[in-house]
Short mmCIF file of C-alpha atoms and ligand atoms in Angstrom, two decimals:
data_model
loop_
_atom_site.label_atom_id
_atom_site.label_comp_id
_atom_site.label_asym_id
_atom_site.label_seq_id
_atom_site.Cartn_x
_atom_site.Cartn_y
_atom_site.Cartn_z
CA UNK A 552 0.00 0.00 0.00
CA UNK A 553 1.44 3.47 -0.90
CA UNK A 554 0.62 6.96 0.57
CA UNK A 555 -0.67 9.16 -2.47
CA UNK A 556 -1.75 12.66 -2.64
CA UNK A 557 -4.11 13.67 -5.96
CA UNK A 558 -4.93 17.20 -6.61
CA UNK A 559 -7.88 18.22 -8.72
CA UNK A 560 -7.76 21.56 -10.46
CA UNK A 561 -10.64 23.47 -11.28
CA UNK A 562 -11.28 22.48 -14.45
CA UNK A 563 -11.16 18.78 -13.31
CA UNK A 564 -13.80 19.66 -10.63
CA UNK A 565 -16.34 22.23 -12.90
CA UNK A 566 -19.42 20.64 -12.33
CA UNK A 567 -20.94 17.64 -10.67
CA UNK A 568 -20.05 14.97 -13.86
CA UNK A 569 -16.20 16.15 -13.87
CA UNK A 570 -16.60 15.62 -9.83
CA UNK A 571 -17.87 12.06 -10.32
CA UNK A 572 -15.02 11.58 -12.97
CA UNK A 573 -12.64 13.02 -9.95
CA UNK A 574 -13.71 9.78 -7.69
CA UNK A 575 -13.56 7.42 -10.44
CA UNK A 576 -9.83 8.41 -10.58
CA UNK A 577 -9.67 8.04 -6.83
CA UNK A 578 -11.62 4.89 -6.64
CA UNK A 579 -9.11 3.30 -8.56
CA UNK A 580 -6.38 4.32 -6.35
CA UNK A 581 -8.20 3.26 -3.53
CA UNK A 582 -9.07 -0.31 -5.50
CA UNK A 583 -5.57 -1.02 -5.88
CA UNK A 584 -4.72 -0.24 -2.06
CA UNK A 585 -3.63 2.70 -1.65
CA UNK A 586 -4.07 5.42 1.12
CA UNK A 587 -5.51 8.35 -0.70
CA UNK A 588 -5.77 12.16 0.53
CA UNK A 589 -6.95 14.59 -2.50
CA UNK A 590 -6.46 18.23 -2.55
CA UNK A 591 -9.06 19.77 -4.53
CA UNK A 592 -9.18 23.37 -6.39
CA UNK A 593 -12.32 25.55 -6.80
CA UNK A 594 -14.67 24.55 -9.88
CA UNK A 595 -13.33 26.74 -12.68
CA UNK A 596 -14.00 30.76 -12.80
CA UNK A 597 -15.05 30.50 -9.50
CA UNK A 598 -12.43 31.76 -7.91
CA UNK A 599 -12.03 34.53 -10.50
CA UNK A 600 -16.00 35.36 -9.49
CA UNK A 601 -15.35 35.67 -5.99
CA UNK A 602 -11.80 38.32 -6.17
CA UNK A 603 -14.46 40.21 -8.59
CA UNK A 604 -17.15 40.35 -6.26
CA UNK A 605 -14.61 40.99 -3.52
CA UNK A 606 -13.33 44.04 -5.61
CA UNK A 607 -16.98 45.12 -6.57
CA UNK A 608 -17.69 45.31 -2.63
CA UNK A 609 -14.73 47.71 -2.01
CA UNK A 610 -15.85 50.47 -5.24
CA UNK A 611 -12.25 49.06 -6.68
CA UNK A 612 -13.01 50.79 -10.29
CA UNK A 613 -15.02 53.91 -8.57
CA UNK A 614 -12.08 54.52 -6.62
CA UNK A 615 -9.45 53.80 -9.68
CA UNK A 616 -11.38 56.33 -11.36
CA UNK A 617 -11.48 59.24 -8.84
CA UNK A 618 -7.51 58.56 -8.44
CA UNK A 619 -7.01 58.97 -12.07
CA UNK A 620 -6.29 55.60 -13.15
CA UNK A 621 -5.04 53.92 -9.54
CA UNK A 622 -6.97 52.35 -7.23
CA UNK A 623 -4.23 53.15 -4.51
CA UNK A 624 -5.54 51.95 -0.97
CA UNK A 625 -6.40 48.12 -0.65
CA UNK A 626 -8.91 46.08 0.82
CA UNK A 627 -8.37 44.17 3.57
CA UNK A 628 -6.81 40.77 2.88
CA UNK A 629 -8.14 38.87 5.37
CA UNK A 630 -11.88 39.37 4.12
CA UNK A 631 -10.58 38.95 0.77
CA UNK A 632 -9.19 35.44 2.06
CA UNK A 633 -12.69 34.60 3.65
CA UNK A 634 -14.70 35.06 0.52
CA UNK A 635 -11.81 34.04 -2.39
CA UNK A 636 -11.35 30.58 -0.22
CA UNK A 637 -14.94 29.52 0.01
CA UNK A 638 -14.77 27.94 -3.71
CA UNK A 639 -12.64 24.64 -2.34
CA UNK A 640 -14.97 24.43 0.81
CA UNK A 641 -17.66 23.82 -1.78
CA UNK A 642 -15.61 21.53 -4.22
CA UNK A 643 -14.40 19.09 -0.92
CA UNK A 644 -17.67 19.10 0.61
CA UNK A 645 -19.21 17.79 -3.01
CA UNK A 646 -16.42 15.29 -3.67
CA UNK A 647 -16.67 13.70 -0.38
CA UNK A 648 -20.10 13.22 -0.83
CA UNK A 649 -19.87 11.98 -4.18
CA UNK A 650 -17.20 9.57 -3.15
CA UNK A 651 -19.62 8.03 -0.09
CA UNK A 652 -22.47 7.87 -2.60
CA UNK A 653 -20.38 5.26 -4.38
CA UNK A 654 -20.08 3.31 -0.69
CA UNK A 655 -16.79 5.05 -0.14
CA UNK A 656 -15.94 6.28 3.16
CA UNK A 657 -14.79 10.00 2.43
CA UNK A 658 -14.41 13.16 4.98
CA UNK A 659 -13.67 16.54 3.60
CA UNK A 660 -11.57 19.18 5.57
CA UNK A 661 -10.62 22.87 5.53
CA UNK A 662 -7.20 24.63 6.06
CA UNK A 663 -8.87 25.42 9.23
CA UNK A 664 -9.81 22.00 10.01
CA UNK A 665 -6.59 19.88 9.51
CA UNK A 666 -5.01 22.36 10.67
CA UNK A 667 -2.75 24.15 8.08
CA UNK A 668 -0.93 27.11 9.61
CA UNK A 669 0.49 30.09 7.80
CA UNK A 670 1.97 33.31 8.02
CA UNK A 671 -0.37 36.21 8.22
CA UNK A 672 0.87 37.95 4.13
CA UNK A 673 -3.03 37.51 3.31
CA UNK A 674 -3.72 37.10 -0.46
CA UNK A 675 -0.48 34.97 -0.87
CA UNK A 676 0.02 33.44 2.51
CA UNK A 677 3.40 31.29 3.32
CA UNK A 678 2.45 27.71 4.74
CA UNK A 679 4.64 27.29 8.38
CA UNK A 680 3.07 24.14 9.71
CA UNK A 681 1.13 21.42 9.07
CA UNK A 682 -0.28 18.44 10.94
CA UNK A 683 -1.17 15.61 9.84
CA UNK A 684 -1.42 12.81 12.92
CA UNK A 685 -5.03 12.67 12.30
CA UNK A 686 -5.83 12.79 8.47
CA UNK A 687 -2.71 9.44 7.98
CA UNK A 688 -4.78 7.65 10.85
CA UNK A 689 -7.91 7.90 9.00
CA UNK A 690 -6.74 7.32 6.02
CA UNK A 691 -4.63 4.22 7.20
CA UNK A 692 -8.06 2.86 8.07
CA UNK A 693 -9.44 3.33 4.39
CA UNK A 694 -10.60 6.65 4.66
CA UNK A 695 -10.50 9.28 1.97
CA UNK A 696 -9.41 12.71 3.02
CA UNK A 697 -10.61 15.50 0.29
CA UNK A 698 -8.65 18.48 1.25
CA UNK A 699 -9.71 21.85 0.56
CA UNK A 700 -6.85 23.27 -1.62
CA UNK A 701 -5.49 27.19 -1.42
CA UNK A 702 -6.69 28.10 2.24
CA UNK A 703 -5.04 27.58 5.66
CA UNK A 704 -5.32 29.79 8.76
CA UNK A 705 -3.27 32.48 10.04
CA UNK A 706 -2.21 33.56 13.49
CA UNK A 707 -5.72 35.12 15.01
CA UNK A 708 -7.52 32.34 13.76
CA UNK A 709 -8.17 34.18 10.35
CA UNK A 710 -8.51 31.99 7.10
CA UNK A 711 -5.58 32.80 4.92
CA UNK A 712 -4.92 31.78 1.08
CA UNK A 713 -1.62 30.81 -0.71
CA UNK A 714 -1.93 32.85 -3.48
CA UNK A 715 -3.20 32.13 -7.36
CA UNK A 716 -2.77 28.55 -8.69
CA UNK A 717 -2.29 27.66 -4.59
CA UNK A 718 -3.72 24.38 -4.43
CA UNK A 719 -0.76 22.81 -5.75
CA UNK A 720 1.15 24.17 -2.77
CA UNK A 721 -1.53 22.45 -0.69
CA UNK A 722 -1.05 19.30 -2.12
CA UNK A 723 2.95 19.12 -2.54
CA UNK A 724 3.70 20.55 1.25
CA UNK A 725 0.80 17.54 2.53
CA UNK A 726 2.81 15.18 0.40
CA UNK A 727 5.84 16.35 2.20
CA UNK A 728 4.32 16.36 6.00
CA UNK A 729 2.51 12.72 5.05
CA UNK A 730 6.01 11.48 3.34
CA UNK A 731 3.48 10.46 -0.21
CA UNK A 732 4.87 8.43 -2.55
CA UNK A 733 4.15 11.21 -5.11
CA UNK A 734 2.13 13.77 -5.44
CA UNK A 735 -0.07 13.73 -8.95
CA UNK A 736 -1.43 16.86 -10.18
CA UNK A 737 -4.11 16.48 -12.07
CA UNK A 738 -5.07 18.64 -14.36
CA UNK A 739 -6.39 19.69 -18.24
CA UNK A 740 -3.78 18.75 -19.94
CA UNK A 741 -1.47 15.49 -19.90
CA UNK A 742 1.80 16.79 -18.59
CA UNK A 743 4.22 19.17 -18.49
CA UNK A 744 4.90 20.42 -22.60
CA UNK A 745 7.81 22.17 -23.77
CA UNK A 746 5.96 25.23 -23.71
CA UNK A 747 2.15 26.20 -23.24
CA UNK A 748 0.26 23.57 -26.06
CA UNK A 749 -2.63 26.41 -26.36
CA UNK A 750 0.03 28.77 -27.70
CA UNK A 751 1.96 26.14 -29.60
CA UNK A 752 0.01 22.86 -31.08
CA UNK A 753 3.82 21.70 -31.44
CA UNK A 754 4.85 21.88 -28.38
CA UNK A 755 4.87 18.11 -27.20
CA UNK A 756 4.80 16.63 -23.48
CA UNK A 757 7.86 16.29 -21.59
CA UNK A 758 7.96 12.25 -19.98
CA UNK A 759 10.51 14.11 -17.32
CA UNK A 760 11.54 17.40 -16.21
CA UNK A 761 13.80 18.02 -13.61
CA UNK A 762 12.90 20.30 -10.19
CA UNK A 763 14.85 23.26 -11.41
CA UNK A 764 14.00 23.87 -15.21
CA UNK A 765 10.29 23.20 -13.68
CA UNK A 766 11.12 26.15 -10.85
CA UNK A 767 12.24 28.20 -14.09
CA UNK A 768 8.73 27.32 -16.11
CA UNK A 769 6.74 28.54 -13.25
CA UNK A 770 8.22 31.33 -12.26
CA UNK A 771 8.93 32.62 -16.25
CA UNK A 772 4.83 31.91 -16.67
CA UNK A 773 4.09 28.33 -17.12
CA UNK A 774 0.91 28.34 -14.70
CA UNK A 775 0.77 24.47 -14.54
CA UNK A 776 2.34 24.22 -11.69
CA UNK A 777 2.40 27.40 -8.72
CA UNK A 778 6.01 28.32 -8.62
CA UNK A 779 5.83 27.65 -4.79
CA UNK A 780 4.72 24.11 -5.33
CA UNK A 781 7.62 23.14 -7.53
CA UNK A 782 9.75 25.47 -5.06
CA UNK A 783 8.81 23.25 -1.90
CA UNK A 784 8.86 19.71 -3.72
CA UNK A 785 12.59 20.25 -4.78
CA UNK A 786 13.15 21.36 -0.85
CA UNK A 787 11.49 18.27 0.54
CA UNK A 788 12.29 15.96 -2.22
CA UNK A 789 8.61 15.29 -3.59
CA UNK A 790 7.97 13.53 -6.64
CA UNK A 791 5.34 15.42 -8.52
CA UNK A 792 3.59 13.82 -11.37
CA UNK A 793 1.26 15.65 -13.49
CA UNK A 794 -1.01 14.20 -15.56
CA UNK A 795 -4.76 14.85 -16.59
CA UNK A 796 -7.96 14.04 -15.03
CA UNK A 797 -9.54 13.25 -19.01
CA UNK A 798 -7.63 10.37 -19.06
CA UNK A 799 -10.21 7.43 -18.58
CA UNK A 800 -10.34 6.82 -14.88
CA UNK A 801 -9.59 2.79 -15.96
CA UNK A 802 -5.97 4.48 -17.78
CA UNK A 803 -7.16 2.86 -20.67
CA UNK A 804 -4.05 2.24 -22.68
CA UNK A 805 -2.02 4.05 -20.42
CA UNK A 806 -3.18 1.77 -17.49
CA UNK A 807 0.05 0.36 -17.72
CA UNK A 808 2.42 3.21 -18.48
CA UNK A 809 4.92 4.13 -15.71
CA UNK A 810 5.27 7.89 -14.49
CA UNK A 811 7.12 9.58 -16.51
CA UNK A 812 7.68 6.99 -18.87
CA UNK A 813 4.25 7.44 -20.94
CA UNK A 814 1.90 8.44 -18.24
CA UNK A 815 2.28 11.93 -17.81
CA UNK A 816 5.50 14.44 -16.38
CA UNK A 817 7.01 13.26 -13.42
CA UNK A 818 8.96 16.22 -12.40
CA UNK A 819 12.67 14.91 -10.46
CA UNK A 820 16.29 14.82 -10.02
CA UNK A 821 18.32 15.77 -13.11
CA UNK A 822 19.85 12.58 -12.31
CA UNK A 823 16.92 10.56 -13.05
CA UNK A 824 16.88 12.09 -16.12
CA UNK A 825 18.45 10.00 -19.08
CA UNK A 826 17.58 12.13 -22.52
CA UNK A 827 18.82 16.04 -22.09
CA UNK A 828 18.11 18.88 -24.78
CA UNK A 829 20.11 22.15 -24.57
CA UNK A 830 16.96 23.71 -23.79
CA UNK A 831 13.91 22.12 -22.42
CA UNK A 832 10.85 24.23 -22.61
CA UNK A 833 10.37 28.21 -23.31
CA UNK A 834 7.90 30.18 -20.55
CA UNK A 835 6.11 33.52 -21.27
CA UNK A 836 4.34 35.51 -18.94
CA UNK A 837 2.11 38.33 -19.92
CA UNK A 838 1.61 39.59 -16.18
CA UNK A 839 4.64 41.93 -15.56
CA UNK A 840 4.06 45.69 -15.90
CA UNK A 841 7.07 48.30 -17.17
CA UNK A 842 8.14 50.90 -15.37
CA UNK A 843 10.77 53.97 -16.08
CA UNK A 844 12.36 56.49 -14.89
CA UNK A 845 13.54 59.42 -17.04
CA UNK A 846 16.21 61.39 -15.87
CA UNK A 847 17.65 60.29 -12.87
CA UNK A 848 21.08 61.50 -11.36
CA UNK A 849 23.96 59.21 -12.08
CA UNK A 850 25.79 58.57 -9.35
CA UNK A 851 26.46 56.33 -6.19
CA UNK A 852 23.55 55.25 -3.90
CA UNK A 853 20.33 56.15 -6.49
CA UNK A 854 19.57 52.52 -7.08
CA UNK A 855 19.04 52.05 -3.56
CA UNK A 856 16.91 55.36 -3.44
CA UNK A 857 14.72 53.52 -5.35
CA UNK A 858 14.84 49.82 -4.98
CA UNK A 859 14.80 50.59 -1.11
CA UNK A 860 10.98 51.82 -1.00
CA UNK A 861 9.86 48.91 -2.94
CA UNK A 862 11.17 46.41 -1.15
CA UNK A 863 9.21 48.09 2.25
CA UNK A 864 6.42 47.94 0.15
CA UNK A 865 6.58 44.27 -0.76
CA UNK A 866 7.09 45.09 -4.51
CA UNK A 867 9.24 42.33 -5.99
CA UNK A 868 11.05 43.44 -8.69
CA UNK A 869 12.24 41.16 -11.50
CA UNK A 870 14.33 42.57 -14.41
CA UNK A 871 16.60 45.63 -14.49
CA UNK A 872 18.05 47.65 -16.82
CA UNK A 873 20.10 51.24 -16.52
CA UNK A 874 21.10 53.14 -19.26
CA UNK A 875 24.47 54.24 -20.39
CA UNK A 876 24.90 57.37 -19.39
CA UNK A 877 25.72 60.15 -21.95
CA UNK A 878 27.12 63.03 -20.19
CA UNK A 879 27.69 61.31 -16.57
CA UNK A 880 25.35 63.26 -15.01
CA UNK A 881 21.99 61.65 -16.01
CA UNK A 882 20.24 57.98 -16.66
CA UNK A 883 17.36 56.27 -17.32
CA UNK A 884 16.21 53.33 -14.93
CA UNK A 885 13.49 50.38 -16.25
CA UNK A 886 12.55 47.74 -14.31
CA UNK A 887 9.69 45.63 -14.05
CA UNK A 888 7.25 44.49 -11.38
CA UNK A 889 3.92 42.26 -11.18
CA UNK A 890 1.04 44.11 -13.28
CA UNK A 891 -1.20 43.52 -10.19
CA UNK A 892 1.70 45.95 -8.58
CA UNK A 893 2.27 48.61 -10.60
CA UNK A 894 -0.43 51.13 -9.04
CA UNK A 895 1.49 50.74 -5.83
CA UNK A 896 4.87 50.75 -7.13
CA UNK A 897 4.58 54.37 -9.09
CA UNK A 898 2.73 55.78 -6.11
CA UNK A 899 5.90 54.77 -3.69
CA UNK A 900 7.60 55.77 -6.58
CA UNK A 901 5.91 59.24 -6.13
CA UNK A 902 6.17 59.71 -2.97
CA UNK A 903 9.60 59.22 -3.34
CA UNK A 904 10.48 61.52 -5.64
CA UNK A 905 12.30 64.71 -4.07
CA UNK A 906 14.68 62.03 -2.43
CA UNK A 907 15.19 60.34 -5.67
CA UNK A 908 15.11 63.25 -8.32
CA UNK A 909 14.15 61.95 -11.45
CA UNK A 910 12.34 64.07 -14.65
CA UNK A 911 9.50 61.85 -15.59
CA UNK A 912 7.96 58.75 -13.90
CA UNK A 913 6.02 55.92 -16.93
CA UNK A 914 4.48 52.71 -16.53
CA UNK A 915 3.34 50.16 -19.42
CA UNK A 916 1.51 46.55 -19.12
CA UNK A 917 2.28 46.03 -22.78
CA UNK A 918 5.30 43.74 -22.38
CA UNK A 919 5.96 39.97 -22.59
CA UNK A 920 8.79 38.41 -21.05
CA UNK A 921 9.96 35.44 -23.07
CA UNK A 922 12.06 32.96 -21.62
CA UNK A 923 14.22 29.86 -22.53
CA UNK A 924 14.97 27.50 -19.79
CA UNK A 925 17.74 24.31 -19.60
CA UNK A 926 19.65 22.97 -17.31
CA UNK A 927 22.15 21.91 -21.22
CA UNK A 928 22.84 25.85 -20.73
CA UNK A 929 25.84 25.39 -17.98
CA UNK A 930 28.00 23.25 -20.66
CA UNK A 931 26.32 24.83 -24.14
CA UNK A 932 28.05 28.44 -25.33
CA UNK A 933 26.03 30.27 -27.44
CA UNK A 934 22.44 29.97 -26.61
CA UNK A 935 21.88 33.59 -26.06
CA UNK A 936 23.86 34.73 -29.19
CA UNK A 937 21.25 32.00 -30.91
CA UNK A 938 18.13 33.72 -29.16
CA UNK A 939 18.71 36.95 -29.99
CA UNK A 940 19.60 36.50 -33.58
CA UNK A 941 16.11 34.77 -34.33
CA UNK A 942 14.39 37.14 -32.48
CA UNK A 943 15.85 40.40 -34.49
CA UNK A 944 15.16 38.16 -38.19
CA UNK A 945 11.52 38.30 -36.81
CA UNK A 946 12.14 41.87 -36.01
CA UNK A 947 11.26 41.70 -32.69
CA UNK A 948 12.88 44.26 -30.11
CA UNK A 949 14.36 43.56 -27.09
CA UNK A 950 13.60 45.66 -24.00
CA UNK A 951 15.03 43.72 -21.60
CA UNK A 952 17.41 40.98 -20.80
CA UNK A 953 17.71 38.65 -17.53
CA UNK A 954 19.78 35.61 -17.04
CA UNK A 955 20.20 32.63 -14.76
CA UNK A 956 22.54 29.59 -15.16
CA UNK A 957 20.18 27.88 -16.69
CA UNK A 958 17.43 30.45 -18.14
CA UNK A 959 17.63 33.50 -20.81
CA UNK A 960 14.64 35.94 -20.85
CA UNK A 961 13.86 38.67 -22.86
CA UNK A 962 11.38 41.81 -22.50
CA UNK A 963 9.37 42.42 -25.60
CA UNK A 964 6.33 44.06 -26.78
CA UNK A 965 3.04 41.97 -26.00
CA UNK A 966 2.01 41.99 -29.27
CA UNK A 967 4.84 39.79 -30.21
CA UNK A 968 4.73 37.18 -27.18
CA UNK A 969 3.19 34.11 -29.35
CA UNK A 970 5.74 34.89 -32.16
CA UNK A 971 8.73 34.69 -30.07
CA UNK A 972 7.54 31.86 -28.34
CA UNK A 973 6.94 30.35 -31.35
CA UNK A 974 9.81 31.15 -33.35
CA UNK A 975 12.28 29.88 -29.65
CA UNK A 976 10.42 26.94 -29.83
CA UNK A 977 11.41 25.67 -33.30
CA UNK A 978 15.36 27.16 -32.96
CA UNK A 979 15.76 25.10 -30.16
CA UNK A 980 14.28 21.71 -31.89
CA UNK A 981 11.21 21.32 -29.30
CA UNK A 982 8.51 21.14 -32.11
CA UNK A 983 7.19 17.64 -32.56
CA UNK A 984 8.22 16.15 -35.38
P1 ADP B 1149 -5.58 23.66 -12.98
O1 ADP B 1149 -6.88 24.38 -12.99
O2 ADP B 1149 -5.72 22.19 -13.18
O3 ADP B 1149 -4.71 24.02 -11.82
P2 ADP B 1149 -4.09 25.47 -14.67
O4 ADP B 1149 -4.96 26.22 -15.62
O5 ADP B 1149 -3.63 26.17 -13.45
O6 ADP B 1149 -4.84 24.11 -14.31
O7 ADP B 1149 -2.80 24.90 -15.44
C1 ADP B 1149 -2.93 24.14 -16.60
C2 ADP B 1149 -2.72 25.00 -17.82
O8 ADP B 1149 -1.37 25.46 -17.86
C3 ADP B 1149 -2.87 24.28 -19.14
O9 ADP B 1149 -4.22 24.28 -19.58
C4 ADP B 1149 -1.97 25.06 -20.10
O10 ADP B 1149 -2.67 25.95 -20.95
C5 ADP B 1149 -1.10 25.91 -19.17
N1 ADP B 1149 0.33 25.76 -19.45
C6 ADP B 1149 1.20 26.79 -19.58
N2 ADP B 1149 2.42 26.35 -19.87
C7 ADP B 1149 2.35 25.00 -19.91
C8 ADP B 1149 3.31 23.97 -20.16
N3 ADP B 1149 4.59 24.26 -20.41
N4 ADP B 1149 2.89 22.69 -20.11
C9 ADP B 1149 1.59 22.38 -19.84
N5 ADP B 1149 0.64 23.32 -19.60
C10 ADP B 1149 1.00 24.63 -19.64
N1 LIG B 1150 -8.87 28.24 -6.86
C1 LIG B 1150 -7.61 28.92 -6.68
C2 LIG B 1150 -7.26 29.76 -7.90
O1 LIG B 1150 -8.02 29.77 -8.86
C3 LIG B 1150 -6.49 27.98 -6.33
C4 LIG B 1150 -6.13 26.97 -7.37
O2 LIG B 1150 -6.87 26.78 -8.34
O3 LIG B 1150 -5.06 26.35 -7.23
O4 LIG B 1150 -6.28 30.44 -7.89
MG1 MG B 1151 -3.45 25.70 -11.42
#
């Protein structure tokens, strides 16, 4: 008998028929022995209903209109967390009960409940604790435990919620705690692909990817998996498989198929990964906002002028770039934060300005960031020089560049995100042939 957690996404849990396909998956697990606790999302757009309601209550556009274009002061995140995490107390109360209506014996349970402790950054709460004495009891004695995904409570006893896409945090840190034999993610498509298969029909499905080129996809845009998830598996050593709940619950043909060799991506060590391309997938992420500064003195201690504010303000920011300066007195600054950030960031930014001195302030959502991603990159030369020339035959621009060891992004105009991912995709040899 093995240990498994299976997480449901929303669009695996939509409606009542997708929730009975849900337990046949987990029936089967349970058939062949196996201790089973599922983590399940919110059905789909329900989430996305409830942060608009939540915004509706608080006037957000009223008030983005009287502050010409920013909405400035936020609501409160803990009431945000209370109505934005009642979408999984629905889907694990309806899954449980569907599982006992097929004579299984199923219990659902809230962050609350189990209990799953976090910090207190509502809206994108850090998990510190988790116990899980009494869920492995039950479900050592054949009981089900459907988990409700995203939400745990913080200190005061106030529900909390991980953040967007946080269910798969749920399930990977109660694979961790319960020491799983894997954790499958379950979701609408059949694995992890070398880049987003809506965006490219070429892209094809990965059989393995290893933790850190997955850490890369996620956190360059590949939603598939929250960045935290894959963050916290390769801490605690979790084997992640994803895979997709449309697959007949019997497997079908695939009944038979190991993971990660035919049955979906099992995301692990590099070492357990035989086959290795110079680059394995390309990311792109629409959700990062541009902002500049015109003007600004060049000289000793400005960067931190500005950076400084923003990190007090709990704006993370991602790429930089400073221009040359022409007569050693002035600069330009870019640098680019979270969209859902960049009303805060040029009001801090504002506020700041006699101690920072700069000409003009501008901000712009109408960027892509583009990445490639490969662990090949440490031993290949040349992969950048390769990048860029495609991109400028396609006449694309490049705003931006950031690098890792084993990632190159660029910052582009939005309008040409699908045709650099596209064009990446075939210079590296990832379309299927
Ligand atoms: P769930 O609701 O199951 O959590 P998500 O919508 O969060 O599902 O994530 C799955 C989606 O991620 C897919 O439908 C796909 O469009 C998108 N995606 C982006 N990049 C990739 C990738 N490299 N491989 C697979 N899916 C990707
Ligand atoms: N329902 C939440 C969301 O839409 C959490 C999740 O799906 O993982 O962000
Ligand atoms: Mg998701």
């Amino acid at each position: 008998m093995a240990l498994l957690v299976l997480k449901f996404g929303g669009t695996s849990v939509a409606d009542i028929d997708r929730i009975r396909n849900v337990a046949a998956h987990v029936k089967r697990e349970v058939d062949d022995g196996h201790a089973c606790a599922v983590v399940v999302s919110a059905m789909a757009g329900q989430t996305n209903q409830l942060v608009a309601w939540v915004e509706q209550a608080w006037g957000f556009k009223e008030r983005q209109k009287k502050n010409g274009g920013e909405a400035s002061a936020q609501y409160d995140g803990r009431e945000y967390d209370a109505v934005v995490s009642s979408g999984e107390q629905v889907t694990s109360g309806l899954l449980a009960l569907v599982l006992q209506s097929l004579g299984m014996r199923a219990r659902s349970w809230q962050g609350w409940q189990i209990p799953l402790h976090t910090d207190t950054a509502h809206r994108a709460a850090r998990i510190t604790g988790l116990a899980v004495d009494e869920l492995r009891a039950r479900m050592t004695e054949g009981e089900v435990a459907v988990i409700a995904g995203f939400q745990g409570i913080a200190p005061g006893n106030r529900i909390s919620t991980l953040g967007r896409g946080g269910s798969d945090t749920s399930a990977v840190a109660l694979a961790a705690a319960l020491g799983a034999e894997r954790c499958d993610i379950y979701t609408d498509v059949d694995g992890v692909y070398t880049t987003d298969p809506r965006v490219v029909p070429k892209a094809h499905r990965l059989d393995r990817i290893s933790y850190e080129e997955m850490l890369e996809m996620a956190s360059q845009g590949a939603k598939v998996l929250q960045t935290r998830s894959v963050e916290l598996a390769m801490q605690r050593g979790v084997r992640v498989l994803v895979r997709s709940s449309f697959d007949p619950p019997d497997l079908g043909g695939k009944k038979h198929a190991e993971p990660g060799g035919g049955l979906g991506t099992l995301v692990c060590h590099e070492d357990e990964i035989v086959e290795q391309n110079v680059v394995s997938g390309i990311a792109y992420a629409r959700d990062e906002a541009k902002v500049t500064l015109l003007k600004i003195a060049d000289k000793p201690g400005v960067a931190a002028q500005v950076f400084c504010p923003l990190a007090e303000a709990n704006i993370n920011v991602d790429m930089i770039v400073q221009n040359v300066s022409e007569d050693g007195r002035y600069t330009d600054l870019t640098f680019t934060v979270q969209s859902a950030d960049l009303d805060r960031a040029l009001e801090v930014l504002r506020k700041a300005k006699d101690q920072i001195g700069y000409l003009d302030l501008r901000g712009s959502t109408d960027i892509a960031k583009v990445s490639a991603i490969g662990v090949g990159m440490r031993s290949h030369a040349g992969v950048a020089a390769q990048m860029f020339s495609a991109l400028a035959e396609k006449g694309i621009n490049i705003e931006a560049i950031s690098t890792s060891e084993i990632k190159i992004s660029v910052l582009i105009d939005a309008a040409y995100a699908e045709l650099a991912v596209r064009t990446l995709h075939s210079l590296f040899g990832l379309d299927s042939r």
